[in-house]
Amino acid sequence: MPNIDLPLDQLTTYAPALPQPADLDQFWSATLAEAPDPEPTFTPVDTGLRCVESYDVTFCGYGGQPIRAWLHLPPAALRHEPLSGVVQFQGYNGGRGLAHEHVFWALAGYAHLVMDTRGQGSGWTTGDTIDAAEAPPAQPGFMTRGILDPSTYYYRRVYVDAVQAVRTLRAHPLVDAARVAVTGVSQGGGLSLAAAALVPDVAAVMPDVPFLCHFRRACEISPADPYGEIVRYLKAHRDQVEQVFATLAYFDGAVLATRATAPALFSVAVMDQICPPSTVFAAFHAYRGPKEIVVYPFNDHEGGGPFQAGRQLRWLAAVLEK
Amino acid sequence: MPNIDLPLDQLTTYAPALPQPADLDQFWSATLAEAPDPEPTFTPVDTGLRCVESYDVTFCGYGGQPIRAWLHLPPAALRHEPLSGVVQFQGYNGGRGLAHEHVFWALAGYAHLVMDTRGQGSGWTTGDTIDAAEAPPAQPGFMTRGILDPSTYYYRRVYVDAVQAVRTLRAHPLVDAARVAVTGVSQGGGLSLAAAALVPDVAAVMPDVPFLCHFRRACEISPADPYGEIVRYLKAHRDQVEQVFATLAYFDGAVLATRATAPALFSVAVMDQICPPSTVFAAFHAYRGPKEIVVYPFNDHEGGGPFQAGRQLRWLAAVLEK
Amino acid sequence: MPNIDLPLDQLTTYAPALPQPADLDQFWSATLAEAPDPEPTFTPVDTGLRCVESYDVTFCGYGGQPIRAWLHLPPAALRHEPLSGVVQFQGYNGGRGLAHEHVFWALAGYAHLVMDTRGQGSGWTTGDTIDAAEAPPAQPGFMTRGILDPSTYYYRRVYVDAVQAVRTLRAHPLVDAARVAVTGVSQGGGLSLAAAALVPDVAAVMPDVPFLCHFRRACEISPADPYGEIVRYLKAHRDQVEQVFATLAYFDGAVLATRATAPALFSVAVMDQICPPSTVFAAFHAYRGPKEIVVYPFNDHEGGGPFQAGRQLRWLAAVLEK
Amino acid sequence: MPNIDLPLDQLTTYAPALPQPADLDQFWSATLAEAPDPEPTFTPVDTGLRCVESYDVTFCGYGGQPIRAWLHLPPAALRHEPLSGVVQFQGYNGGRGLAHEHVFWALAGYAHLVMDTRGQGSGWTTGDTIDAAEAPPAQPGFMTRGILDPSTYYYRRVYVDAVQAVRTLRAHPLVDAARVAVTGVSQGGGLSLAAAALVPDVAAVMPDVPFLCHFRRACEISPADPYGEIVRYLKAHRDQVEQVFATLAYFDGAVLATRATAPALFSVAVMDQICPPSTVFAAFHAYRGPKEIVVYPFNDHEGGGPFQAGRQLRWLAAVLEK
Amino acid sequence: MPNIDLPLDQLTTYAPALPQPADLDQFWSATLAEAPDPEPTFTPVDTGLRCVESYDVTFCGYGGQPIRAWLHLPPAALRHEPLSGVVQFQGYNGGRGLAHEHVFWALAGYAHLVMDTRGQGSGWTTGDTIDAAEAPPAQPGFMTRGILDPSTYYYRRVYVDAVQAVRTLRAHPLVDAARVAVTGVSQGGGLSLAAAALVPDVAAVMPDVPFLCHFRRACEISPADPYGEIVRYLKAHRDQVEQVFATLAYFDGAVLATRATAPALFSVAVMDQICPPSTVFAAFHAYRGPKEIVVYPFNDHEGGGPFQAGRQLRWLAAVLEK
Amino acid sequence: MPNIDLPLDQLTTYAPALPQPADLDQFWSATLAEAPDPEPTFTPVDTGLRCVESYDVTFCGYGGQPIRAWLHLPPAALRHEPLSGVVQFQGYNGGRGLAHEHVFWALAGYAHLVMDTRGQGSGWTTGDTIDAAEAPPAQPGFMTRGILDPSTYYYRRVYVDAVQAVRTLRAHPLVDAARVAVTGVSQGGGLSLAAAALVPDVAAVMPDVPFLCHFRRACEISPADPYGEIVRYLKAHRDQVEQVFATLAYFDGAVLATRATAPALFSVAVMDQICPPSTVFAAFHAYRGPKEIVVYPFNDHEGGGPFQAGRQLRWLAAVLEK
């Protein structure tokens, strides 16, 4: 499928003025004020990989609920302490995976925390974390769970988990708290933006083809899930359209980006059917910190893949060296 | 799409011996022992329909949680009390709908209770009932919610709700408790079977193209959702195959049918892609009460539709007259 | 699939000037002048539904051919005579259905006539009426039957049937001829518009996501049937493009709407792939009577469904009370 | 899509005993007794092709209705009179086409008559012939037109047209009536079988991947149209299953084949989704004359295409030389 | 699928200024300077068609490699020598076919050469010609073979073959070299444009729904193959986007059209998904000779089919008569 | 899509007797006799990954052509020399990827050689190796390149490359030649089997969901590519069916498995649409060495993914320790 969105020359200037809830900052400061200390535990695991040192992590997330993660470190013989760190958030429907699965940033010398996504982790990679919450009527999936109120919305819990993950890695004794970056692809990119907005002093943020941005436009033009879950919900609940988008405004990466100031390396794919490029550019243009964006003109949601990974390796090294 | 299952002549004798959990009856008797009194409330609603009298119902379901329903009655001028009753369960992804939507059995002179399905009701028809429970990692949808243990499985809660719905209608002052039937299409058919197994003295059961039967075969041959949710879950959690089917054995309509004794009118569609006919025949052949099955040789999951509705009108009248 | 049409803000002002055949009014007045008296017969049927009184109806349609219908009445105990009436036209490929299928307006207290659509009735609901006419080369379906000349076009016959259905209900002894409305979904909406244009003194018209409007644009942008039948016909008969659209101009709801004056309640779905919203707005803006339109921003051709039904219940009661 | 049918080794012995209507022969002899003299007219047309001499033909078909055709002859300078002849019937949804389109057998030296198919001719190739008959409720398409009774079924009219086409070519002054063959692909193959059964002294018959054989099995296993039209009809008219197949038995190529005795060259494609190979083998094995079948193991409904055309050129020359 | 491109009124003026490589003419003159004499051989074949005289042809193409073709002539009794000629190029994935397959222009009285396409001929029609060249990493298909450099690109070899085919037919003793036209559908249309640019004194060119025009736009908007092969290549080789389009500029029919001067009859289909109409209009508007274009507003890539063939018959006769 | 193949209980005993070319061993011994010394070069590359030491490799493959690869080693500080080694072959359409992409076995402590696949590497991961050979008519893709003769078939060249890759790694000064295993997924699994057959003293072989086994059955039942390329080729070249399968017999993993003796760990996915499980079991049962197979009952071609990777880590360590 070719481009479903604006042509590239219009994308590069697409900067819609999205409405911000009047109490946006209060909502999040109140929410974060309730977050407990992460109190992480780190249990060594033997993955069979000789070049990575791995730990099974549990920390307190939203509501004090236990969130799982992996911590991967370069082996002791190779590391220069204190370590720079990278928190990785996963794409939709995935979790932290098996212990040997997602180790890229550790290979590059970073303390690498892979956060599980509550309730997910039964799709492209597995997970182990419960989402403890009431489930009002919703479309199959996570996008519309509790969507009638910001206080019950699923991503409120996940965004707090993401903040707690950053706190967890920063507090690790081998890690330099001032050199912790956040990254992720798709939903992981959206969580990176949220983390950068809610923890503005992270060292860097690298959102790849980020999800969770400019929800209304995404719902209007994306032919695919997960935005499609919201569309199908609204097909049924025809009377809740405005209420749903009022909730989503509190979680919109293109709104939260106005609160983020860390150096950022975005990526966007012009043929992205799942996270349409205009929604990414909306977030990019709203982003308040120093920023770059890598454009992949013929890619769909796979984005830059290993090319972007290589780009990030070099960019992050340069940013953290400063 | 044509038939994906056995040819009709093999279907009519397809009666697999499905394994029954050793503690099946204890599991359900213990579960039902915990169910509270339904304590329903009935609030009149004005639907704008002059020929139906409607009430907004809330009763206590699993764990005492509030379950919504509609009660529709023939208008006072037309009814012969005490009324026979029909409890209707809804298909997957649907809820009780709007008050004026599902009134068929009331038109036929029955007290007609339409039960909402917890957490669903955001698809083909809407709903209003919360599923209050922890959500471990699951595929989008309801089929794999809590699937690692019978005690946490989503349908444990829904099956109890179904029993409570029957209790609610039977206890209504205008209703003759001895003449209450259960029915439903697809998931509604599966819930009818469960209700007939767990409340063996219901007056009649009419499962249409029932879902939730012979899970393993269904997962192996159905190319469609909702069984596909289980398949996708197992694609990810490759190490949980046996555990998942061990849980499902407690909820299998083709197992529970061996506990049901009320007169039954099944329907089955030979080209059904969603609830393959062999899984329906497995339940039909296991069913212990007097039974009939209407076969629709060229229908997919839409089954007999209005033809079966007409058939049920006549069959139920005859059964309840006896 | 997301929106294939203009964005909502452009839709709400989309009012193209469609060409009108010079002899449009003569064509229809001559056509209607040939229509015989409907001479309906009403045969009671026992549907098993206690709260509706039903009759099997046959009346004379185009060319005097017998057209089938159902008449449903509120039961005698509940009705206030003379009754207001609703004529319901069916969606494409459907007929009047079984006697117990389509009874909604009777439940609301109206005399409810469900017209069969000649030759159709073998799809989503069944029918019983023959289309007696020669069949020149055509694409499978009804859209291109006789399309090379307005006098032989299939919908000429159907539009006359629709007028005869209105005459039939108005002439019923229990009905107040001044309070008869017309309604329908999709093709039924298109027929409602046609009936409102050809019988301008109907009491009200409620076209839901109407079909048969602004044919050329519909053929250019709808990816689906039934408009696709015309597209496929023109793919073959590449030399008949102008002739085909010249015929269709006589039957275009967006042209005929300029002749209709009854109060109207439209509905439109912004993601409608089958009856694209611009074609509905074209008819709405052309409509000459008092009018409202309910917009469903995230629905496809299912439109407002039960939400719109509830809306119509209230609107029609208010309109007829005046 | 791979094979949907039996494996090849089972196909080659697949010879089901299909029920024959008791009055099959009376039905057809009575039907043919009513057929008028074809009384063809031949009007020369200038196609721009110098090597073919073409005529626009009209003859009397079923009910005396005018049926169109093309007659193509080798140019006078090249032909050896009297000519052998080939009547070609077209595939579903196609007609005789434009005058310069279907000239293959004329190039090979035959008098080549291309029969239009009444009412069709708006798909892969165009047509010009009206089907003059009442149209009871039917699925879009031709397969279910008048299907409730053999006397009103669409193919009764078409089969008679096919017989009249053979009569037309045989009676042409340049043609040797004893050397006229019939052929066609798909529906054209089915019509060839019908013609060979109803005109047993045709000189040869070449049905390619014939349609209209063993209807019930075809409906059960083909995932595609046109058999799918019957399936969809039966999805709606759930009460007409036996009546429909009772009608079709009069038109089944695998039944009529038992009445045909001319030398025959069949072809069949093992991966055919539209005319499943078992339905073709059913006809082949039932065929009573001398016969061969060419098997294409990896083809879908495109069958042997130009390879089969070459094969037919050689086979027909050999058969007619005898 | 409806139109994916601009509306017709914008298409008719769509004339983008495409960049031309500075050394375009040198590239092609150097390339052609290396082409050897075609040195064709003509071997008579017996196709079984009495009205066409056919020869199996081999001539020297790019790099002196043997290219296959068929030469079809009107039979001696019918031809007026010297003959006008038509070189036909085939659509993507097809070859020269079997000897009796593609004979249309011979029937019309022309010497008709059907060129095989090297390496292709395993799809809709078969072929027999080897593409002798190294194969760097490429997407399955021919579009990206050698695409990193104009000198290694697959179509460099094919375009030279096309020129050699024209030379071959012109040099045939029965043919009037001044009256040789080129034509083809899709890829055959693209090759016709290339031949007309590289052999500017061909007598006429008839490109039908031509492929290989305005590559970048085609890749951005076509949802289908073969342009999709380039898109998928660039999805992988994200760092080669500019290099790939730099190569393609040498082969772009909308660039080469500026070098062509022969009378031209184009065709374009407004709903073409494979060769979007804007890419055809780009070539048409760039074309420097006298030109016409036939627009098919409701056709996809099948274009005008037999209607265009008839149009070409008349147009070419008129052009060559002048 | 569910299982397209035999049920699991039949799969586990599916062991067809496949015909072996009489000269199979001579063919391969003659082919390998011509293979030159690999003469590899190793150029260090800086990937940015601190925990892997990487080299860009070129060695001589079939015909002495340069084949690219990556060699990844554990960093010097962590390795125990001599190293065990793993040669990894890639899935269809992929190449060696970027230098930092495929490093799994190096992390586990092995010398890890990732072989590029000639001509591929433009799909799911990129490549850099030319396939230098003539390209006769073929379907887009690699499966039918040169398929009319074993000596020209594409996989002859690739299989030799695979042998040369094994030789290359074995000859590396840091590697223990006696402890080199081969592995890969899909096409990589097929190449592993080929390497194990042609280099019988490899230390171990781990084919995951292997491709290139039991070609004829695969072509008959797989609905997907790449086997579909062969099917489409045969759809066109209807006369080459036996010749094609005669060629493929020389390359069939289920035939070559009878020549392999190293310990083997297979995996198979019961719902695999691309490499149907029966074709994998055919190879597994034919395999002559000690062997195990891991069955994934609900997976499609993604197979065991990270679960199988973990399994392989433990299995290979145990095998090489012996």
JSON list of C-alpha atoms in Angstrom, two decimals, chain B residues 47-52 74-75 77-80 98 100-101 103-104 106-109 126 306-307 309-310 313, chain C residues 47-52 74-75 77-80 98 100-101 103-104 106-109 126 306-307 309-310 313:
[
{"chain": "B", "resi": 47, "resn": "THR", "atom": "CA", "xyz": [-38.10, 3.39, 24.87]},
{"chain": "B", "resi": 48, "resn": "GLY", "atom": "CA", "xyz": [-40.72, 4.99, 22.68]},
{"chain": "B", "resi": 49, "resn": "LEU", "atom": "CA", "xyz": [-42.01, 1.53, 21.79]},
{"chain": "B", "resi": 50, "resn": "ARG", "atom": "CA", "xyz": [-45.64, 1.32, 22.68]},
{"chain": "B", "resi": 51, "resn": "CYS", "atom": "CA", "xyz": [-45.95, -2.48, 22.49]},
{"chain": "B", "resi": 52, "resn": "VAL", "atom": "CA", "xyz": [-43.14, -3.40, 24.89]},
{"chain": "B", "resi": 74, "resn": "PRO", "atom": "CA", "xyz": [-45.48, -7.69, 26.79]},
{"chain": "B", "resi": 75, "resn": "PRO", "atom": "CA", "xyz": [-47.65, -4.70, 27.62]},
{"chain": "B", "resi": 77, "resn": "ALA", "atom": "CA", "xyz": [-53.04, -5.30, 28.25]},
{"chain": "B", "resi": 78, "resn": "LEU", "atom": "CA", "xyz": [-51.70, -8.32, 26.40]},
{"chain": "B", "resi": 79, "resn": "ARG", "atom": "CA", "xyz": [-50.05, -10.48, 28.99]},
{"chain": "B", "resi": 80, "resn": "HIS", "atom": "CA", "xyz": [-51.24, -13.66, 30.66]},
{"chain": "B", "resi": 98, "resn": "LEU", "atom": "CA", "xyz": [-29.92, 0.04, 23.55]},
{"chain": "B", "resi": 100, "resn": "HIS", "atom": "CA", "xyz": [-35.23, -0.71, 22.12]},
{"chain": "B", "resi": 101, "resn": "GLU", "atom": "CA", "xyz": [-32.94, -3.08, 20.29]},
{"chain": "B", "resi": 103, "resn": "VAL", "atom": "CA", "xyz": [-37.14, -7.24, 22.17]},
{"chain": "B", "resi": 104, "resn": "PHE", "atom": "CA", "xyz": [-38.12, -10.27, 20.10]},
{"chain": "B", "resi": 106, "resn": "ALA", "atom": "CA", "xyz": [-41.27, -9.98, 24.58]},
{"chain": "B", "resi": 107, "resn": "LEU", "atom": "CA", "xyz": [-43.25, -9.56, 21.35]},
{"chain": "B", "resi": 108, "resn": "ALA", "atom": "CA", "xyz": [-43.95, -13.26, 21.48]},
{"chain": "B", "resi": 109, "resn": "GLY", "atom": "CA", "xyz": [-45.44, -12.88, 24.94]},
{"chain": "B", "resi": 126, "resn": "THR", "atom": "CA", "xyz": [-23.29, -1.89, 22.94]},
{"chain": "B", "resi": 306, "resn": "PRO", "atom": "CA", "xyz": [-34.97, -15.44, 11.00]},
{"chain": "B", "resi": 307, "resn": "PHE", "atom": "CA", "xyz": [-35.78, -18.99, 9.90]},
{"chain": "B", "resi": 309, "resn": "ALA", "atom": "CA", "xyz": [-36.18, -17.61, 15.10]},
{"chain": "B", "resi": 310, "resn": "GLY", "atom": "CA", "xyz": [-39.48, -18.79, 13.63]},
{"chain": "B", "resi": 313, "resn": "LEU", "atom": "CA", "xyz": [-41.07, -19.58, 18.42]},
{"chain": "C", "resi": 47, "resn": "THR", "atom": "CA", "xyz": [-46.44, -14.98, 13.03]},
{"chain": "C", "resi": 48, "resn": "GLY", "atom": "CA", "xyz": [-46.39, -16.27, 16.58]},
{"chain": "C", "resi": 49, "resn": "LEU", "atom": "CA", "xyz": [-45.74, -12.74, 17.79]},
{"chain": "C", "resi": 50, "resn": "ARG", "atom": "CA", "xyz": [-48.46, -11.80, 20.22]},
{"chain": "C", "resi": 51, "resn": "CYS", "atom": "CA", "xyz": [-47.77, -8.06, 20.21]},
{"chain": "C", "resi": 52, "resn": "VAL", "atom": "CA", "xyz": [-48.03, -7.44, 16.47]},
{"chain": "C", "resi": 74, "resn": "PRO", "atom": "CA", "xyz": [-50.08, -2.63, 16.85]},
{"chain": "C", "resi": 75, "resn": "PRO", "atom": "CA", "xyz": [-52.50, -5.08, 18.43]},
{"chain": "C", "resi": 77, "resn": "ALA", "atom": "CA", "xyz": [-55.86, -3.47, 22.40]},
{"chain": "C", "resi": 78, "resn": "LEU", "atom": "CA", "xyz": [-53.08, -0.92, 22.08]},
{"chain": "C", "resi": 79, "resn": "ARG", "atom": "CA", "xyz": [-53.86, 1.17, 19.06]},
{"chain": "C", "resi": 80, "resn": "HIS", "atom": "CA", "xyz": [-55.29, 4.64, 18.76]},
{"chain": "C", "resi": 98, "resn": "LEU", "atom": "CA", "xyz": [-40.21, -13.32, 6.83]},
{"chain": "C", "resi": 100, "resn": "HIS", "atom": "CA", "xyz": [-41.88, -11.76, 11.90]},
{"chain": "C", "resi": 101, "resn": "GLU", "atom": "CA", "xyz": [-38.66, -10.02, 10.86]},
{"chain": "C", "resi": 103, "resn": "VAL", "atom": "CA", "xyz": [-41.77, -5.02, 12.78]},
{"chain": "C", "resi": 104, "resn": "PHE", "atom": "CA", "xyz": [-40.07, -2.07, 14.48]},
{"chain": "C", "resi": 106, "resn": "ALA", "atom": "CA", "xyz": [-45.52, -1.37, 14.50]},
{"chain": "C", "resi": 107, "resn": "LEU", "atom": "CA", "xyz": [-44.06, -1.73, 18.01]},
{"chain": "C", "resi": 108, "resn": "ALA", "atom": "CA", "xyz": [-43.90, 2.03, 18.16]},
{"chain": "C", "resi": 109, "resn": "GLY", "atom": "CA", "xyz": [-47.59, 2.25, 17.39]},
{"chain": "C", "resi": 126, "resn": "THR", "atom": "CA", "xyz": [-35.69, -12.67, 1.61]},
{"chain": "C", "resi": 306, "resn": "PRO", "atom": "CA", "xyz": [-30.02, 1.57, 16.70]},
{"chain": "C", "resi": 307, "resn": "PHE", "atom": "CA", "xyz": [-28.92, 5.09, 17.64]},
{"chain": "C", "resi": 309, "resn": "ALA", "atom": "CA", "xyz": [-33.63, 4.30, 15.12]},
{"chain": "C", "resi": 310, "resn": "GLY", "atom": "CA", "xyz": [-34.04, 5.92, 18.52]},
{"chain": "C", "resi": 313, "resn": "LEU", "atom": "CA", "xyz": [-38.68, 7.43, 16.98]}
]
